[in-house]
PDB file of C-alpha atoms and ligand atoms in Angstrom:
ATOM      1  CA  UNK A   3     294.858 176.925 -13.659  1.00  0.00           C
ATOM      2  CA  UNK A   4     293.584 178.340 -16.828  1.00  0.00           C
ATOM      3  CA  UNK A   5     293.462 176.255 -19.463  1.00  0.00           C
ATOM      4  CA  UNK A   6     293.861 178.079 -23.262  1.00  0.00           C
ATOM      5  CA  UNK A   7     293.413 176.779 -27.003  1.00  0.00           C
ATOM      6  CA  UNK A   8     294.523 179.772 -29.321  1.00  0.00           C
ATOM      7  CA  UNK A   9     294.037 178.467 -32.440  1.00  0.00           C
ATOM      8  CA  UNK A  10     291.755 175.735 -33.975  1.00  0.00           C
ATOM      9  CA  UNK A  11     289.740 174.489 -36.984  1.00  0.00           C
ATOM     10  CA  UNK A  12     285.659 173.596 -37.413  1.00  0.00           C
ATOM     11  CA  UNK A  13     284.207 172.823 -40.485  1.00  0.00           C
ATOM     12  CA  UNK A  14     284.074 176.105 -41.731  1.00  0.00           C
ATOM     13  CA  UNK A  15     287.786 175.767 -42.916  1.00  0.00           C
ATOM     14  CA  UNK A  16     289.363 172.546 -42.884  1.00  0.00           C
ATOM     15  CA  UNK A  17     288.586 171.399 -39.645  1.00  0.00           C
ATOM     16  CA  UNK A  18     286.741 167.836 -38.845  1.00  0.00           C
ATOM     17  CA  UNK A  19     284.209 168.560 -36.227  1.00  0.00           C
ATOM     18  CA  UNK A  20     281.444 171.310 -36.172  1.00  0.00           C
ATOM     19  CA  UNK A  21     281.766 174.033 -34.192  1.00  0.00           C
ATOM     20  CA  UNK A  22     279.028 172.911 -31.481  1.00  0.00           C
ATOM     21  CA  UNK A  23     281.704 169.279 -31.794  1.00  0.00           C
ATOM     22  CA  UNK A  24     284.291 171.503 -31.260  1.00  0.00           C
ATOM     23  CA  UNK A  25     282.956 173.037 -28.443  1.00  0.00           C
ATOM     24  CA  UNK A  26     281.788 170.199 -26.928  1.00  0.00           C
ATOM     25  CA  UNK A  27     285.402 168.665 -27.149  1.00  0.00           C
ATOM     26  CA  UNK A  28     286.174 171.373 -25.724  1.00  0.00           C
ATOM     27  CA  UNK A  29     284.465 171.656 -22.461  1.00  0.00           C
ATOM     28  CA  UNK A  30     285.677 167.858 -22.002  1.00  0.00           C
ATOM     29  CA  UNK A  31     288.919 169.015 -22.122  1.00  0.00           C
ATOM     30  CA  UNK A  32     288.168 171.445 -19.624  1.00  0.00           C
ATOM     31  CA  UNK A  33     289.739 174.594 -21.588  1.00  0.00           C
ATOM     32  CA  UNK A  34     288.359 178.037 -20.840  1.00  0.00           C
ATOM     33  CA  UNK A  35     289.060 179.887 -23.667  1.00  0.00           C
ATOM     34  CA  UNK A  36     289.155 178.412 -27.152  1.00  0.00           C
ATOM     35  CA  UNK A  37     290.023 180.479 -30.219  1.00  0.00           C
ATOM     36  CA  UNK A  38     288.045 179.415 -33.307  1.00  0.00           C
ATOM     37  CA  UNK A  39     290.445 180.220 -35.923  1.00  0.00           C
ATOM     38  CA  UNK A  40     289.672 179.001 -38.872  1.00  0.00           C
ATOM     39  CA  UNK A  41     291.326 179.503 -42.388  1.00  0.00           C
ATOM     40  CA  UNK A  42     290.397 183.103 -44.136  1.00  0.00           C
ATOM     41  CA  UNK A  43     287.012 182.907 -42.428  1.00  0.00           C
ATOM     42  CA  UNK A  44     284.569 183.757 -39.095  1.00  0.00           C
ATOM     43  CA  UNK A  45     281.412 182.002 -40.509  1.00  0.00           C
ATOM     44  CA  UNK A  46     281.984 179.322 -37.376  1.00  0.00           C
ATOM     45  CA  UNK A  47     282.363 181.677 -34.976  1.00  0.00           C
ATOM     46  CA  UNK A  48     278.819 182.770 -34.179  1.00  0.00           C
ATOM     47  CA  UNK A  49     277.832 178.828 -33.833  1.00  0.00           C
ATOM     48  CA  UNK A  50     280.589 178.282 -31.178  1.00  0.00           C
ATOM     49  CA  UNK A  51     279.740 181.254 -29.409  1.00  0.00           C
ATOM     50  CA  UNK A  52     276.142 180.085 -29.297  1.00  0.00           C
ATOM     51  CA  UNK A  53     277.169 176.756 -28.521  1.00  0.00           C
ATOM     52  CA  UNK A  54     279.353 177.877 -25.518  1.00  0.00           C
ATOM     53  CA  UNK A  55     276.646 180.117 -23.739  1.00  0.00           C
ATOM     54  CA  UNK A  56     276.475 179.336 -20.180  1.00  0.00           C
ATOM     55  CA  UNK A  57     279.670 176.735 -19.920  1.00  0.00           C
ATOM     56  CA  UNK A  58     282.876 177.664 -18.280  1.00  0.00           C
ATOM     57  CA  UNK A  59     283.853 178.279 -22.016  1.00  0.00           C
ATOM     58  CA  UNK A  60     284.750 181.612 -23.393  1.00  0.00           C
ATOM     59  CA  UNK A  61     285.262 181.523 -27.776  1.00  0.00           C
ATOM     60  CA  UNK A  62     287.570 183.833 -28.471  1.00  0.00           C
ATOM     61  CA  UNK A  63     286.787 185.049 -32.458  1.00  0.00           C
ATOM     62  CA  UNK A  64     290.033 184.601 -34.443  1.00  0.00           C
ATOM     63  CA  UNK A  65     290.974 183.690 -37.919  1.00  0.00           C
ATOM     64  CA  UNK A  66     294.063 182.666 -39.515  1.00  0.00           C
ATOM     65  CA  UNK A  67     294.554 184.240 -42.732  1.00  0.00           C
ATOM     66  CA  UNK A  68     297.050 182.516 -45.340  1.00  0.00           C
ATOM     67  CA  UNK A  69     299.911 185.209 -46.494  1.00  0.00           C
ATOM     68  CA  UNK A  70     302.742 185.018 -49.083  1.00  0.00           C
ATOM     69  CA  UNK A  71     305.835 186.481 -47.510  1.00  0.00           C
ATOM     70  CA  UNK A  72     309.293 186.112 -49.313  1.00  0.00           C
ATOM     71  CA  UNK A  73     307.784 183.545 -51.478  1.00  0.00           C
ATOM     72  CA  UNK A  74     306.849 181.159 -48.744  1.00  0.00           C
ATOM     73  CA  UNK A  75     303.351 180.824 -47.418  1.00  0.00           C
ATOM     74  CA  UNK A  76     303.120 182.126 -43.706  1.00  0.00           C
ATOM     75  CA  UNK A  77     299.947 182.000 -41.725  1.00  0.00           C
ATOM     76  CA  UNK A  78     298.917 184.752 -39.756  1.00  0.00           C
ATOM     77  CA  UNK A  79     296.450 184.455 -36.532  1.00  0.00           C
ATOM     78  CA  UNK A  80     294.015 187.191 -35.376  1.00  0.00           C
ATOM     79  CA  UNK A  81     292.712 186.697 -31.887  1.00  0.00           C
ATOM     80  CA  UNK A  82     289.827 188.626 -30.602  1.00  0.00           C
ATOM     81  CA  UNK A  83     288.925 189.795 -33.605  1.00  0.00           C
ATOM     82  CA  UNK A  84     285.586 191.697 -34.768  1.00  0.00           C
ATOM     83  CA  UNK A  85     284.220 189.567 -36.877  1.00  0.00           C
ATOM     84  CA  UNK A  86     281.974 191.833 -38.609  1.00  0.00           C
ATOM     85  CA  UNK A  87     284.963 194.437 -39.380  1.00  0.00           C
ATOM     86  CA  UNK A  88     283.983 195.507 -43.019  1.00  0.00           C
ATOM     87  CA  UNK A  89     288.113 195.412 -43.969  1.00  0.00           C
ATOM     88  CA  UNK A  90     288.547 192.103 -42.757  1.00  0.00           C
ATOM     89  CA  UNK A  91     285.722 190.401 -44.670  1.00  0.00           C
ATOM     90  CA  UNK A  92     286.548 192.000 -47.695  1.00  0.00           C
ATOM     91  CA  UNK A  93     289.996 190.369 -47.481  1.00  0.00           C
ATOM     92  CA  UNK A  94     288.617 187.019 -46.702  1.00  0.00           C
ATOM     93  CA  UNK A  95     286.494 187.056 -49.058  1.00  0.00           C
ATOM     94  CA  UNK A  96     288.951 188.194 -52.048  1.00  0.00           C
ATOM     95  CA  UNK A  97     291.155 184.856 -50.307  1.00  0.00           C
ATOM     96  CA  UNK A  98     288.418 182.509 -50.129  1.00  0.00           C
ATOM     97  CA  UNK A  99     287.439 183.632 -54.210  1.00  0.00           C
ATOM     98  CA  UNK A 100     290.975 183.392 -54.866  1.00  0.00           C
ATOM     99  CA  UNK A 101     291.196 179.900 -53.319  1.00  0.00           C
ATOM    100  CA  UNK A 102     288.549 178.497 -55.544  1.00  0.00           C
ATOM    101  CA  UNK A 103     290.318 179.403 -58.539  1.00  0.00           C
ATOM    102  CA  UNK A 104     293.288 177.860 -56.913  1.00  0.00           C
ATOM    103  CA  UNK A 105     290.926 174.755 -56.325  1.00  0.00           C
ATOM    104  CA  UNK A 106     290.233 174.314 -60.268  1.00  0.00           C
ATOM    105  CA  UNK A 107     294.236 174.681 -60.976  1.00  0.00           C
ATOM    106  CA  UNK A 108     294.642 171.779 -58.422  1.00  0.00           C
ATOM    107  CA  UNK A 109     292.064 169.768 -60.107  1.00  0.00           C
ATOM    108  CA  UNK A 110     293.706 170.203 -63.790  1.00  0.00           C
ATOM    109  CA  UNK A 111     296.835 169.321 -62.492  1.00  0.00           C
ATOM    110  CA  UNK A 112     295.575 166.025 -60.635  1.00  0.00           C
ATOM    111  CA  UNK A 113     293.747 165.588 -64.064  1.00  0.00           C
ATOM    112  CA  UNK A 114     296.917 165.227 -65.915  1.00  0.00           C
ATOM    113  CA  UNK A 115     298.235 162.368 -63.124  1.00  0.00           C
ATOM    114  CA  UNK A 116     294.951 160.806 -64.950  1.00  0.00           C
ATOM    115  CA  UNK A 117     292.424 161.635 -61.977  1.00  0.00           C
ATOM    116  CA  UNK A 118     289.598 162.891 -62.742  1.00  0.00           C
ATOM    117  CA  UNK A 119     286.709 164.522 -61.061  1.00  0.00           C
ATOM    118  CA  UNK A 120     289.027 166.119 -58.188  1.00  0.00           C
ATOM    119  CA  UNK A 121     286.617 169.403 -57.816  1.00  0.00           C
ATOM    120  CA  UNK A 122     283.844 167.961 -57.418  1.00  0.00           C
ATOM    121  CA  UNK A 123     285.040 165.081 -55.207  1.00  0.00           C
ATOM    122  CA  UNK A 124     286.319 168.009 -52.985  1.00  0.00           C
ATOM    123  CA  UNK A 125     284.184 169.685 -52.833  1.00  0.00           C
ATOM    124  CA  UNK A 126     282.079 167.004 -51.343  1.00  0.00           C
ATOM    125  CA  UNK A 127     284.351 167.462 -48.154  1.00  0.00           C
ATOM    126  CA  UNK A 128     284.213 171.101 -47.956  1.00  0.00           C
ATOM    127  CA  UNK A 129     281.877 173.710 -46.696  1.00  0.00           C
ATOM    128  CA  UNK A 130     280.223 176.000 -49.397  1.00  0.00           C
ATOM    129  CA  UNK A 131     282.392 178.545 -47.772  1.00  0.00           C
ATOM    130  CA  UNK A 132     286.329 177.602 -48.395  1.00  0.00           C
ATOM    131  CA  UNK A 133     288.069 174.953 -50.481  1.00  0.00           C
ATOM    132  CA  UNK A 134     291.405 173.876 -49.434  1.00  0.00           C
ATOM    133  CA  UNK A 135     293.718 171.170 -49.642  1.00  0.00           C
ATOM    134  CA  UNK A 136     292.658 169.030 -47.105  1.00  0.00           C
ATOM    135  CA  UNK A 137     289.176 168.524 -48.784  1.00  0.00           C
ATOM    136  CA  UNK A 138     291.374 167.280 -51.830  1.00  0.00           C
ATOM    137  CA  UNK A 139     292.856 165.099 -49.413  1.00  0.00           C
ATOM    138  CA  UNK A 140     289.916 163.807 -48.118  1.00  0.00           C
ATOM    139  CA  UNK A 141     289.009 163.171 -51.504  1.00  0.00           C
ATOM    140  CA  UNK A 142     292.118 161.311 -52.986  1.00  0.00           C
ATOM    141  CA  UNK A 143     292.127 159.461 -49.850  1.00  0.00           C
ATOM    142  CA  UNK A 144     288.405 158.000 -50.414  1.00  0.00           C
ATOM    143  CA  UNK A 145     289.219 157.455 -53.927  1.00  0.00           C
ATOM    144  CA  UNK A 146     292.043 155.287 -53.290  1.00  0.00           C
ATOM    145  CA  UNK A 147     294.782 157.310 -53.951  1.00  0.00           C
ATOM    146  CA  UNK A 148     296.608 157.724 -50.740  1.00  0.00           C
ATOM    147  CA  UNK A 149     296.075 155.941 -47.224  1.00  0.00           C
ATOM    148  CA  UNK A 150     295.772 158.637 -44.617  1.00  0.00           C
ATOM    149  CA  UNK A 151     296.171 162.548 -44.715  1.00  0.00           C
ATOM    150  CA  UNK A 152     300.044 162.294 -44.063  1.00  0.00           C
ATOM    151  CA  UNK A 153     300.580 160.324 -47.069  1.00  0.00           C
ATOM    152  CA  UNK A 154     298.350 162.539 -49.267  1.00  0.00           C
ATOM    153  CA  UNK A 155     300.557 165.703 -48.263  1.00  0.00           C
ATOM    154  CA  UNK A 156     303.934 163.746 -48.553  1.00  0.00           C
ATOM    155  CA  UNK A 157     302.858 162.379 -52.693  1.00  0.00           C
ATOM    156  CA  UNK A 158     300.346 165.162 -53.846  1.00  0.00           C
ATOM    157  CA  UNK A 159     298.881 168.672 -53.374  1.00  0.00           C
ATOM    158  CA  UNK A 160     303.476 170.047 -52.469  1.00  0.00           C
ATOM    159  CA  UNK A 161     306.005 171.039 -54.383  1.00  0.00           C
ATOM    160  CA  UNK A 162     307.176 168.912 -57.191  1.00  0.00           C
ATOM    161  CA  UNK A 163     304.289 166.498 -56.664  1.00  0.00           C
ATOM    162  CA  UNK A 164     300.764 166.032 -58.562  1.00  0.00           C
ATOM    163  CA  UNK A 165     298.590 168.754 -57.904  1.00  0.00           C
ATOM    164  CA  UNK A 166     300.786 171.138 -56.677  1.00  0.00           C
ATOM    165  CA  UNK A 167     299.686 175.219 -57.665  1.00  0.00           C
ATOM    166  CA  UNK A 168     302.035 177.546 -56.036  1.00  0.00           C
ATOM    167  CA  UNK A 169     299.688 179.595 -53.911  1.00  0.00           C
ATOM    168  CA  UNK A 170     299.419 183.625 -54.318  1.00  0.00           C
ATOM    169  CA  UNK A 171     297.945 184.941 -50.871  1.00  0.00           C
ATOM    170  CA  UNK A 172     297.737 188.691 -48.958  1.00  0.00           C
ATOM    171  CA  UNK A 173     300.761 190.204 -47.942  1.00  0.00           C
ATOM    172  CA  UNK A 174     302.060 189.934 -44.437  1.00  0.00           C
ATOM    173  CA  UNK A 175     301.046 193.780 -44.313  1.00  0.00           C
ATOM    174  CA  UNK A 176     297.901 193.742 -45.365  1.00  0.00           C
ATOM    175  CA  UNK A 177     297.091 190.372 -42.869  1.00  0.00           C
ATOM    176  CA  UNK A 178     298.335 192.400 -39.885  1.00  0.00           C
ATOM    177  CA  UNK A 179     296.545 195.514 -40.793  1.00  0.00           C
ATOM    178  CA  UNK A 180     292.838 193.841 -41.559  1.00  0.00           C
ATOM    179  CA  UNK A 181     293.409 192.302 -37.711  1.00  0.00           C
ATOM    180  CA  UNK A 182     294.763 195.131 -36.083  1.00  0.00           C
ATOM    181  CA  UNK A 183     291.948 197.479 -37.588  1.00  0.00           C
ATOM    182  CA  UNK A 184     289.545 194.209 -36.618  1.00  0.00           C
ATOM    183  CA  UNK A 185     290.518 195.338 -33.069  1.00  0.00           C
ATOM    184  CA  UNK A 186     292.797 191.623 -33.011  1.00  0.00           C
ATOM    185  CA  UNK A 187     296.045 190.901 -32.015  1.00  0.00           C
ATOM    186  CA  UNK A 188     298.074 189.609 -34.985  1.00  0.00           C
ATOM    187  CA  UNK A 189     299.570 185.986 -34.144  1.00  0.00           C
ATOM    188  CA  UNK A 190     302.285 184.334 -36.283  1.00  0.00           C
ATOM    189  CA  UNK A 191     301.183 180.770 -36.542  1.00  0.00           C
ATOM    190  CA  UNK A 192     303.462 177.828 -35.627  1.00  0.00           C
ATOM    191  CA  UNK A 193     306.683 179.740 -36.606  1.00  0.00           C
ATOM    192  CA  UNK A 194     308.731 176.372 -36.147  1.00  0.00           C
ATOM    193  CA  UNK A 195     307.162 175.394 -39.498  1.00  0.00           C
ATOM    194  CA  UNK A 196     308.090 177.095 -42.171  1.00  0.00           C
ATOM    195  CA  UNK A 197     311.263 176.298 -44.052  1.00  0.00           C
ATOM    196  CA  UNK A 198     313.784 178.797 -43.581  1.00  0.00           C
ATOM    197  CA  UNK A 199     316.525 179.472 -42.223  1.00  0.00           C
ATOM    198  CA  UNK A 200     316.655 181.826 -38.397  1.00  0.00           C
ATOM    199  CA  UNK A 201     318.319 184.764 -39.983  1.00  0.00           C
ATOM    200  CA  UNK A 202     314.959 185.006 -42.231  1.00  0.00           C
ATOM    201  CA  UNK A 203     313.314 184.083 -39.702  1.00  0.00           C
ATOM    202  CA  UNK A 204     314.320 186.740 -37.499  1.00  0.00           C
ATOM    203  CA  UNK A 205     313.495 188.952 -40.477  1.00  0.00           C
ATOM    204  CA  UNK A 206     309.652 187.929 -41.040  1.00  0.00           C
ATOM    205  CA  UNK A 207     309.575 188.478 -37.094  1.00  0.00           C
ATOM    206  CA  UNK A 208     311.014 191.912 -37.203  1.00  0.00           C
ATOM    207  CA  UNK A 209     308.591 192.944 -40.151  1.00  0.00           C
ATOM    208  CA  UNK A 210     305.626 191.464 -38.708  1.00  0.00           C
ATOM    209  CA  UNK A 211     306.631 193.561 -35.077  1.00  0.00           C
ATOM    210  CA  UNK A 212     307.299 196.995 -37.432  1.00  0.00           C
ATOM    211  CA  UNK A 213     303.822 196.309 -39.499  1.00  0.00           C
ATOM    212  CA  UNK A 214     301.754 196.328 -35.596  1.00  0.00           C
ATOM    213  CA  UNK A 215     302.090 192.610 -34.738  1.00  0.00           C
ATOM    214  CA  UNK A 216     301.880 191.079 -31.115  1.00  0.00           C
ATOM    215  CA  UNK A 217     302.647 187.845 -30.314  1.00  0.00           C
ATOM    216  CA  UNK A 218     303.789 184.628 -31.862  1.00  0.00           C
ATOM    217  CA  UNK A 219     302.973 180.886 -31.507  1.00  0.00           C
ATOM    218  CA  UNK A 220     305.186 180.302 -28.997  1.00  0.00           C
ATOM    219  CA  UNK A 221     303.822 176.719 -28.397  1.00  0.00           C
ATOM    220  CA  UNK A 222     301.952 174.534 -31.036  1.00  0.00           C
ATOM    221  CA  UNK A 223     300.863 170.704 -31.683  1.00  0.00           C
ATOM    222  CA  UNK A 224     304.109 168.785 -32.836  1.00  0.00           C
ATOM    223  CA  UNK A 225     306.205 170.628 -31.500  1.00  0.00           C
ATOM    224  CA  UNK A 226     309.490 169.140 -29.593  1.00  0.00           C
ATOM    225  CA  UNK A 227     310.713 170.635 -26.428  1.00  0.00           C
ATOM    226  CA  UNK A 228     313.664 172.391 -27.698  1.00  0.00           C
ATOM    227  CA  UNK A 229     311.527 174.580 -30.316  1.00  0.00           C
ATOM    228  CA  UNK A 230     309.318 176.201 -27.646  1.00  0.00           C
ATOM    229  CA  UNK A 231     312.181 177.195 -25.957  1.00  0.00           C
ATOM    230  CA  UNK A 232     313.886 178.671 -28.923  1.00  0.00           C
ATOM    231  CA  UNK A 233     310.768 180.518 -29.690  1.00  0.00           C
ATOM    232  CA  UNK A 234     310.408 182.094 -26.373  1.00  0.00           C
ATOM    233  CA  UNK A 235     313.481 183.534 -26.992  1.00  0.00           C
ATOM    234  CA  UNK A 236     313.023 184.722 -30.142  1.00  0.00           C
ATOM    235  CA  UNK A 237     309.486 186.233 -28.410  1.00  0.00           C
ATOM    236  CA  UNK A 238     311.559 188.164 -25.895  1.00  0.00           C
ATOM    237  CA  UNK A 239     314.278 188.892 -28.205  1.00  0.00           C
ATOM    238  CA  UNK A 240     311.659 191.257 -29.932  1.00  0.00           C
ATOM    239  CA  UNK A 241     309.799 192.541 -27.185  1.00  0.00           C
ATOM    240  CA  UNK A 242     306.651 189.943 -28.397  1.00  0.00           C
ATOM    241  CA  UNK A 243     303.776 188.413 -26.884  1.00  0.00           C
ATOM    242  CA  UNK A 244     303.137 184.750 -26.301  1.00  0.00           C
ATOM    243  CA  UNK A 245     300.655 182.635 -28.025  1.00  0.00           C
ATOM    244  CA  UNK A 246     299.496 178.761 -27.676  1.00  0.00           C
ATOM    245  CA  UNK A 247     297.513 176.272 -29.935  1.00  0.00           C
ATOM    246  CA  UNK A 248     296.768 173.058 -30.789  1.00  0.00           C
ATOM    247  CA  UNK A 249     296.183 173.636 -34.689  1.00  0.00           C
ATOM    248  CA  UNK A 250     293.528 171.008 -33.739  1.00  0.00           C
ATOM    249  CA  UNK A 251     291.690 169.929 -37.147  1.00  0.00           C
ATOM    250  CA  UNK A 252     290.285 166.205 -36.124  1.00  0.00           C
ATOM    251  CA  UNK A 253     291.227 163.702 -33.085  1.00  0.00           C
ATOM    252  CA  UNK A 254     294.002 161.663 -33.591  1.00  0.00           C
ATOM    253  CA  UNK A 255     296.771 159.330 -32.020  1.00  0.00           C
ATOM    254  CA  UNK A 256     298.601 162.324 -32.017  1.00  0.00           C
ATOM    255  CA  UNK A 257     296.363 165.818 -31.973  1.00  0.00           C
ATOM    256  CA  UNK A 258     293.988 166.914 -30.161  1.00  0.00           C
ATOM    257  CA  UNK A 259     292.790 169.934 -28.368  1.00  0.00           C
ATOM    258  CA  UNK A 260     294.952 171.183 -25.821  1.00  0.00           C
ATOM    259  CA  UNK A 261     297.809 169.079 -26.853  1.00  0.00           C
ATOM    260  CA  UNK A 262     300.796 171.523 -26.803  1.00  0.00           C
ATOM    261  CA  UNK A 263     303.493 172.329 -24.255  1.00  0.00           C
ATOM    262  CA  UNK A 264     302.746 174.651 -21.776  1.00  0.00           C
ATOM    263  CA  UNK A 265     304.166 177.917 -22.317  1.00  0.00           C
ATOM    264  CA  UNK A 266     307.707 178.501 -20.378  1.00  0.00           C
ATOM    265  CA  UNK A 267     307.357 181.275 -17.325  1.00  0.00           C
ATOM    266  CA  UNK A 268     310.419 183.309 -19.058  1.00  0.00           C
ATOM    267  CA  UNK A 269     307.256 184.789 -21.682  1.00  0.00           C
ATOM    268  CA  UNK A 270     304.553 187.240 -21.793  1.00  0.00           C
ATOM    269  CA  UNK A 271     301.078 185.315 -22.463  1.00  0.00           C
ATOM    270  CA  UNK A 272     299.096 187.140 -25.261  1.00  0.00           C
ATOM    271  CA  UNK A 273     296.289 187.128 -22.792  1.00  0.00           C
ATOM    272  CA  UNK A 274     297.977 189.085 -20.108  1.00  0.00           C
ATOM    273  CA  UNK A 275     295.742 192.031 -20.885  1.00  0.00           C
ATOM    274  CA  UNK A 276     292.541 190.452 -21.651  1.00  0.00           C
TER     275      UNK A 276
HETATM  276  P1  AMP B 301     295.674 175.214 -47.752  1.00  0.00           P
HETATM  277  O1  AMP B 301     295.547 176.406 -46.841  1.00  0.00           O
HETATM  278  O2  AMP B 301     294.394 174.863 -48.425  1.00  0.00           O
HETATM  279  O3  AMP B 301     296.826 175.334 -48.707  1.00  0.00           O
HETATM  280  O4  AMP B 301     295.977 173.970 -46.840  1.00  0.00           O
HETATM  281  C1  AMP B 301     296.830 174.062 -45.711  1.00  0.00           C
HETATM  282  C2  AMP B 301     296.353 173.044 -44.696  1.00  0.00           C
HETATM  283  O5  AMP B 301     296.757 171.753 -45.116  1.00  0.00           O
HETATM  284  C3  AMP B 301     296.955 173.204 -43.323  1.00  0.00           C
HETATM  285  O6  AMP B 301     296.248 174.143 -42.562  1.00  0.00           O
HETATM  286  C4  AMP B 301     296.767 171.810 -42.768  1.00  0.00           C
HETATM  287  O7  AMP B 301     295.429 171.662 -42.362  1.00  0.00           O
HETATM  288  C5  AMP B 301     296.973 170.945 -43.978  1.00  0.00           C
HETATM  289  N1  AMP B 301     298.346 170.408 -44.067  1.00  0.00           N
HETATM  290  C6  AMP B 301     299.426 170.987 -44.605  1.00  0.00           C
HETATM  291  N2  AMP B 301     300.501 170.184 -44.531  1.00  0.00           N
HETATM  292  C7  AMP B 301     300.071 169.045 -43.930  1.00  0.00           C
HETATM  293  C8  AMP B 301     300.680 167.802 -43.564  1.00  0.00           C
HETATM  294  N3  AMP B 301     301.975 167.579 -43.817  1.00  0.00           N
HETATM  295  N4  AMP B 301     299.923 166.877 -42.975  1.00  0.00           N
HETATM  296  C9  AMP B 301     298.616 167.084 -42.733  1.00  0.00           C
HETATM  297  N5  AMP B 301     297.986 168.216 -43.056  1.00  0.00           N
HETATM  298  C10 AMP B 301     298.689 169.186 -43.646  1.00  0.00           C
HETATM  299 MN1   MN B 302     294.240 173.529 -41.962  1.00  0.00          MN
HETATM  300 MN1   MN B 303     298.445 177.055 -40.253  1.00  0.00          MN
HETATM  301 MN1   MN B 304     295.791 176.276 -38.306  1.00  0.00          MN
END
């Protein structure tokens, strides 16, 4: 059987292991087609690619680009994208400026908690292309401040905690239009995620379809039993495809690549028509 990864992160976003790590891990794992889908950006792509030439490996280019949608953030995937679309980058690139601004709100606000030097301790941990909250992690967890990544997102960086900036990203619209016009299929990410209620849910799901999405995250990492099968329903309820990830970002007790349910036979896969 086919083994698929449709969604994970290198060191071009937040990820922990280089793409050429990643698709090394990969090939142990003994996946066939990995999606490189790091956070509002493609610079990995064309080092995985290179990395997978002449393995059973095929890297499919994908992204997943942060949105604002109802005031909650919602990420968006893009699978088989073209990475060199014009629209795309331009989009990415306004998110990735927008995110460094964010960045320097963080570090003021971590600033008045009385630590100082956030940035540039960030920084450290990121690539020169993106800046995100994990790097502050990274950072507050080597300076002390919190024990592991869990405990940095449960005391800083979210609501009503230090260093929290309520983010302003792209529009659901404009997310599924820059993939679709990429030549991508538009993926909600782990939908099981975000805090809302169904009826909303069903909502986002029903935009997202109308705007010229395909598929949703029908299995992710973390995910209990129960919530894939409520999400191949809510697939079929709206005539979607089928997607599958890890959300790998670094090897753990409890994530790693491939580690997701499999997808239940009642779905569509998103790769049916590859
Ligand atoms: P950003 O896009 O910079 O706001 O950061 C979002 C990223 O933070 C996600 O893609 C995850 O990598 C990470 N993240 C968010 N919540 C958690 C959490 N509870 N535990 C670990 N990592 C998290
Ligand atoms: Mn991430
Ligand atoms: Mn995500
Ligand atoms: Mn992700």
């Amino acid at each position: 059987m086919l083994q698929y990864d449709l969604h994970t992160h290198s060191t071009s976003s937040d990820g922990s292991l280089s793409p050429e790590q990643l698709v090394q891990r990969a090939l142990e794992k003994n996946i066939h087609y990995l999606a490189l889908t790091d956070h509002d950006g493609t610079s990995g792509i064309t080092q995985a690619v290179e990395a997978a030439k002449g393995t059973q490996l095929s890297i499919i280019p994908g992204v997943e680009v942060s949105v604002t949608w109802a005031n909650t953030t919602i990420h968006i995937v893009g699978l088989n994208i073209d990475p060199e679309s014009s629209q795309l980058n331009d989009g990415l690139n306004e998110l990735r400026r927008y995110r460094y601004n964010r960045a320097e709100s963080i570090a003021n606000k971590l600033e008045k908690v009385g630590i100082l030097g956030a940035l540039e301790g960030a920084k450290q941990f990121a690539s020169d292309e993106l800046v995100g909250r994990v790097h502050f992690g990274h950072f507050l967890i080597e300076a002390g401040h919190a024990k592991d990544m869990r405990d940095v997102f449960k005391r800083f960086l979210v609501k009503n905690k230090p260093g929290y900036v309520q983010s302003e990203w792209t529009s659901l619209q404009q997310a599924v239009e820059w993939i679709v016009n990429a030549g991508g299929q538009a993926v909600i990410a782990h939908p099981t995620r975000y805090k809302m209620t169904s009826t909303k849910r069903r909502k986002l799901v029903q935009q997202f379809k109308d705007y010229g999405g395909a598929a949703i995250e029908v299995s992710s990492g973390w995910q209990a039993p129960n919530e894939v099968d409520v999400m191949a329903k809510l697939a079929n309820d709206f005539g979607l495809l089928a997607s599958c990830g890890s959300d790998f970002h670094a090897v753990s007790d409890w994530s790693d690549l491939a580690l997701f349910r499999p997808l239940p036979s009642s779905v569509t896969p998103v790769w049916e028509a590859w």
